[in-house]
CSV table of C-alpha atoms in Angstrom, one decimal:
chain,number,residue,atom,x,y,z
A,1,GLN,CA,106.2,97.5,87.2
A,2,GLN,CA,105.6,98.7,90.7
A,3,GLN,CA,107.8,96.7,93.0
A,4,VAL,CA,105.8,97.5,96.2
A,5,LYS,CA,102.0,98.0,96.3
A,6,GLN,CA,100.5,99.7,99.3
A,7,SER,CA,96.9,100.1,100.5
A,8,PRO,CA,94.8,101.9,101.5
A,9,GLN,CA,95.7,105.3,100.1
A,10,SER,CA,94.0,106.9,103.1
A,11,LEU,CA,92.6,105.7,106.4
A,12,ILE,CA,90.5,107.3,109.1
A,13,VAL,CA,90.4,105.7,112.5
A,14,GLN,CA,88.9,106.6,115.8
A,15,LYS,CA,91.2,107.2,118.8
A,16,GLY,CA,91.9,103.9,120.5
A,17,GLY,CA,91.1,101.9,117.4
A,18,ILE,CA,93.4,99.7,115.3
A,19,SER,CA,95.0,101.0,112.1
A,20,ILE,CA,96.1,98.5,109.5
A,21,ILE,CA,98.1,99.2,106.4
A,22,ASN,CA,99.0,96.5,103.9
A,23,CYS,CA,101.8,96.1,101.4
A,24,ALA,CA,102.7,93.5,98.8
A,25,TYR,CA,106.0,93.0,97.0
A,26,GLU,CA,107.2,91.3,93.9
A,27,ASN,CA,110.9,90.5,94.3
A,28,THR,CA,111.7,87.5,96.4
A,29,ALA,CA,115.3,88.8,96.7
A,30,PHE,CA,114.2,91.6,99.0
A,31,ASP,CA,115.6,91.1,102.5
A,32,TYR,CA,114.6,94.2,104.5
A,33,PHE,CA,111.1,95.5,105.0
A,34,PRO,CA,110.9,98.8,106.8
A,35,TRP,CA,107.9,101.1,107.6
A,36,TYR,CA,108.5,104.9,107.6
A,37,GLN,CA,106.4,107.6,109.2
A,38,GLN,CA,106.3,111.1,107.7
A,39,PHE,CA,104.9,114.2,109.2
A,40,PRO,CA,104.1,117.3,107.0
A,41,GLY,CA,107.2,119.2,106.1
A,42,LYS,CA,109.5,116.5,107.5
A,43,GLY,CA,111.6,113.7,106.1
A,44,PRO,CA,110.5,110.1,106.5
A,45,ALA,CA,111.7,108.5,109.7
A,46,LEU,CA,112.0,104.7,110.4
A,47,LEU,CA,109.2,103.4,112.5
A,48,ILE,CA,109.8,99.7,112.6
A,49,ALA,CA,111.4,97.1,110.3
A,50,ILE,CA,111.5,93.4,109.7
A,51,ARG,CA,113.7,90.8,108.0
A,52,PRO,CA,112.1,87.8,106.2
A,53,ASP,CA,113.3,85.2,108.7
A,54,VAL,CA,110.6,86.3,111.2
A,55,SER,CA,106.8,86.5,110.8
A,56,GLU,CA,106.1,89.2,113.3
A,57,LYS,CA,107.9,92.1,115.1
A,58,LYS,CA,106.4,94.2,117.8
A,59,GLU,CA,107.6,97.5,119.1
A,60,GLY,CA,105.2,99.2,121.6
A,61,ARG,CA,101.9,99.8,119.8
A,62,PHE,CA,103.4,99.0,116.4
A,63,THR,CA,103.5,95.5,114.9
A,64,ILE,CA,104.7,94.2,111.5
A,65,SER,CA,103.2,91.0,110.3
A,66,PHE,CA,105.1,89.3,107.5
A,67,ASN,CA,103.9,86.5,105.2
A,68,LYS,CA,106.8,85.4,103.1
A,69,SER,CA,104.9,82.9,101.0
A,70,ALA,CA,102.2,85.5,100.1
A,71,LYS,CA,104.8,88.2,99.6
A,72,GLN,CA,102.8,90.5,101.9
A,73,PHE,CA,103.5,92.5,105.0
A,74,SER,CA,101.4,94.8,107.1
A,75,LEU,CA,101.6,97.4,109.8
A,76,HIS,CA,99.2,97.3,112.7
A,77,ILE,CA,98.9,100.4,115.0
A,78,MET,CA,97.2,99.4,118.2
A,79,ASP,CA,95.4,102.0,120.4
A,80,SER,CA,95.8,104.6,117.6
A,81,GLN,CA,96.3,108.2,118.9
A,82,PRO,CA,95.8,111.6,117.2
A,83,GLY,CA,99.6,112.0,117.3
A,84,ASP,CA,99.9,109.0,115.0
A,85,SER,CA,98.2,111.0,112.2
A,86,ALA,CA,100.9,111.0,109.5
A,87,THR,CA,101.7,109.4,106.2
A,88,TYR,CA,103.1,105.9,106.4
A,89,PHE,CA,105.3,104.3,103.7
A,90,CYS,CA,106.2,100.7,103.4
A,91,ALA,CA,109.4,99.7,101.6
A,92,ALA,CA,111.3,96.7,100.5
A,93,THR,CA,115.0,96.5,99.6
A,94,GLY,CA,117.8,94.3,98.6
A,95,ASN,CA,120.4,96.7,97.3
A,96,GLN,CA,118.1,99.6,96.6
A,97,PHE,CA,114.9,100.8,98.3
A,98,TYR,CA,111.5,100.5,96.7
A,99,PHE,CA,108.7,102.5,98.4
A,100,GLY,CA,105.0,102.1,98.4
A,101,THR,CA,102.8,105.0,97.4
A,102,GLY,CA,102.0,105.9,101.0
A,103,THR,CA,98.9,105.9,103.3
A,104,SER,CA,97.6,109.0,104.9
A,105,LEU,CA,96.4,108.1,108.4
A,106,THR,CA,94.0,110.4,110.3
A,107,VAL,CA,93.1,109.5,113.9
A,108,ILE,CA,90.0,111.3,115.1
A,109,PRO,CA,89.9,112.2,118.8
B,1,ASN,CA,125.4,114.6,115.2
B,2,ALA,CA,123.6,116.5,112.5
B,3,GLY,CA,122.6,113.3,110.6
B,4,VAL,CA,121.6,114.1,107.0
B,5,THR,CA,121.7,117.7,106.0
B,6,GLN,CA,120.1,119.0,102.8
B,7,THR,CA,120.4,122.5,101.4
B,8,PRO,CA,118.5,124.6,100.3
B,9,LYS,CA,115.1,123.9,101.9
B,10,PHE,CA,113.2,125.8,99.2
B,11,GLN,CA,114.1,126.8,95.7
B,12,VAL,CA,112.3,128.3,92.7
B,13,LEU,CA,113.9,127.9,89.3
B,14,LYS,CA,113.0,129.1,85.8
B,15,THR,CA,112.8,126.5,83.1
B,16,GLY,CA,116.2,125.8,81.7
B,17,GLN,CA,118.2,126.9,84.7
B,18,SER,CA,120.6,124.5,86.4
B,19,MET,CA,121.2,124.0,90.1
B,20,THR,CA,122.8,121.7,92.6
B,21,LEU,CA,121.0,120.2,95.6
B,22,GLN,CA,123.4,119.6,98.4
B,23,CYS,CA,123.4,116.6,100.7
B,24,ALA,CA,125.9,115.8,103.5
B,25,GLN,CA,125.9,113.1,106.2
B,26,ASP,CA,128.1,112.7,109.2
B,27,MET,CA,127.4,109.1,110.0
B,28,ASN,CA,130.1,107.6,107.8
B,29,HIS,CA,127.5,105.7,105.8
B,30,GLU,CA,128.6,104.2,102.6
B,31,TYR,CA,125.2,104.1,100.9
B,32,MET,CA,123.5,107.4,99.9
B,33,SER,CA,120.5,108.1,97.7
B,34,TRP,CA,118.3,110.7,96.2
B,35,TYR,CA,114.5,110.4,96.0
B,36,ARG,CA,111.7,112.6,94.7
B,37,GLN,CA,108.3,112.6,96.4
B,38,ASP,CA,105.2,113.5,94.4
B,39,PRO,CA,101.6,113.3,95.5
B,40,GLY,CA,100.3,109.7,95.1
B,41,MET,CA,103.6,108.4,93.8
B,42,GLY,CA,105.5,107.7,97.0
B,43,LEU,CA,109.2,108.1,97.1
B,44,ARG,CA,111.0,107.3,93.8
B,45,LEU,CA,114.7,106.6,93.6
B,46,ILE,CA,116.6,108.9,91.3
B,47,HIS,CA,120.3,107.9,91.8
B,48,TYR,CA,122.2,106.1,94.5
B,49,SER,CA,125.8,105.5,95.5
B,50,VAL,CA,127.3,102.5,97.4
B,51,GLY,CA,130.5,104.4,98.2
B,52,ALA,CA,132.8,107.2,97.1
B,53,GLY,CA,133.4,107.1,93.4
B,54,ILE,CA,130.5,104.7,92.7
B,55,THR,CA,127.1,105.9,91.5
B,56,ASP,CA,124.2,104.2,89.8
B,57,GLN,CA,120.8,105.0,88.4
B,58,GLY,CA,117.5,104.5,90.1
B,59,GLU,CA,114.0,104.4,88.9
B,60,VAL,CA,113.7,108.0,87.5
B,61,PRO,CA,117.3,109.2,86.6
B,62,ASN,CA,116.6,111.3,83.5
B,63,GLY,CA,117.4,115.0,83.9
B,64,TYR,CA,119.6,114.5,87.0
B,65,ASN,CA,123.3,113.9,87.5
B,66,VAL,CA,125.2,112.9,90.6
B,67,SER,CA,128.8,112.4,91.8
B,68,ARG,CA,130.3,111.0,95.0
B,69,SER,CA,133.8,112.3,95.5
B,70,THR,CA,133.7,111.9,99.3
B,71,THR,CA,131.9,109.6,101.7
B,72,GLU,CA,130.1,112.6,103.3
B,73,ASP,CA,128.7,114.4,100.3
B,74,PHE,CA,126.3,113.4,97.5
B,75,PRO,CA,125.1,116.4,95.4
B,76,LEU,CA,122.3,116.1,92.9
B,77,ARG,CA,122.5,118.3,89.8
B,78,LEU,CA,119.6,119.4,87.6
B,79,LEU,CA,121.2,120.2,84.3
B,80,SER,CA,118.3,122.1,82.6
B,81,ALA,CA,115.3,122.4,84.9
B,82,ALA,CA,111.8,121.5,83.6
B,83,PRO,CA,108.4,122.0,85.2
B,84,SER,CA,108.1,118.2,85.5
B,85,GLN,CA,110.9,118.3,88.0
B,86,THR,CA,108.8,120.3,90.5
B,87,SER,CA,108.8,118.1,93.5
B,88,VAL,CA,110.1,117.5,97.0
B,89,TYR,CA,113.6,116.0,97.0
B,90,PHE,CA,115.0,113.8,99.8
B,91,CYS,CA,118.5,112.6,100.4
B,92,ALA,CA,119.1,109.6,102.5
B,93,SER,CA,122.0,107.6,103.8
B,94,SER,CA,122.4,104.2,105.3
B,95,TYR,CA,125.2,101.8,106.4
B,96,ARG,CA,124.2,99.4,103.5
B,97,GLY,CA,121.5,99.2,100.9
B,98,ASN,CA,119.4,97.0,103.2
B,99,THR,CA,119.7,98.7,106.5
B,100,GLU,CA,117.9,101.7,108.1
B,101,ALA,CA,117.9,104.8,105.9
B,102,PHE,CA,118.1,108.2,107.5
B,103,PHE,CA,116.5,111.0,105.6
B,104,GLY,CA,117.2,114.7,105.4
B,105,GLN,CA,114.5,117.3,105.8
B,106,GLY,CA,113.9,117.7,102.1
B,107,THR,CA,114.2,120.4,99.4
B,108,ARG,CA,111.0,121.7,97.9
B,109,LEU,CA,111.8,122.7,94.3
B,110,THR,CA,109.4,124.6,92.0
B,111,VAL,CA,110.2,125.0,88.4
B,112,VAL,CA,108.3,127.7,86.6
């Protein structure tokens, strides 16, 4: 059973637009929900993370929205830039990480 | 600080060969883990360790062994390589299992 489900698989956005990636999780014991960004040939790097005691966290152009009752969380990228083109992974963890299957984001100039 | 260092970066193995993927971290993290990344599958946990001398299985442990004799090192052993183990392997470390994980640059393994 997949612990974290991520959608969409791929996303194409115009420069300046908003990119939205969604994730849903199963286990209510998860207590840390990070988003990772990965460029080709590189390892994933933490972008932003949230704990379940808050509903939203914003860092620059990146925002996580968290809905504990629905067991869903999403990443919003405002004013998307070509440099944001990468693969994004959501994850959930209690004592081990479970990753979503990834979203390939392309921002068109 | 180097962070998480993985070696080698690339490797080609023949079916049945064995090898060890090396992982070292210099952040004094207790938690270390190995993942494989396959297209459309995301990152899947192979094995993890919560401290020296302690290891446990993840989602896809078959065909892999690990040991953790020191805090810094967490090698992954392929006992008898199979084509199904062709993948990109990432090592990661974190302070605990629910804190930021730092990833290495990955090892691209091809089994022919």
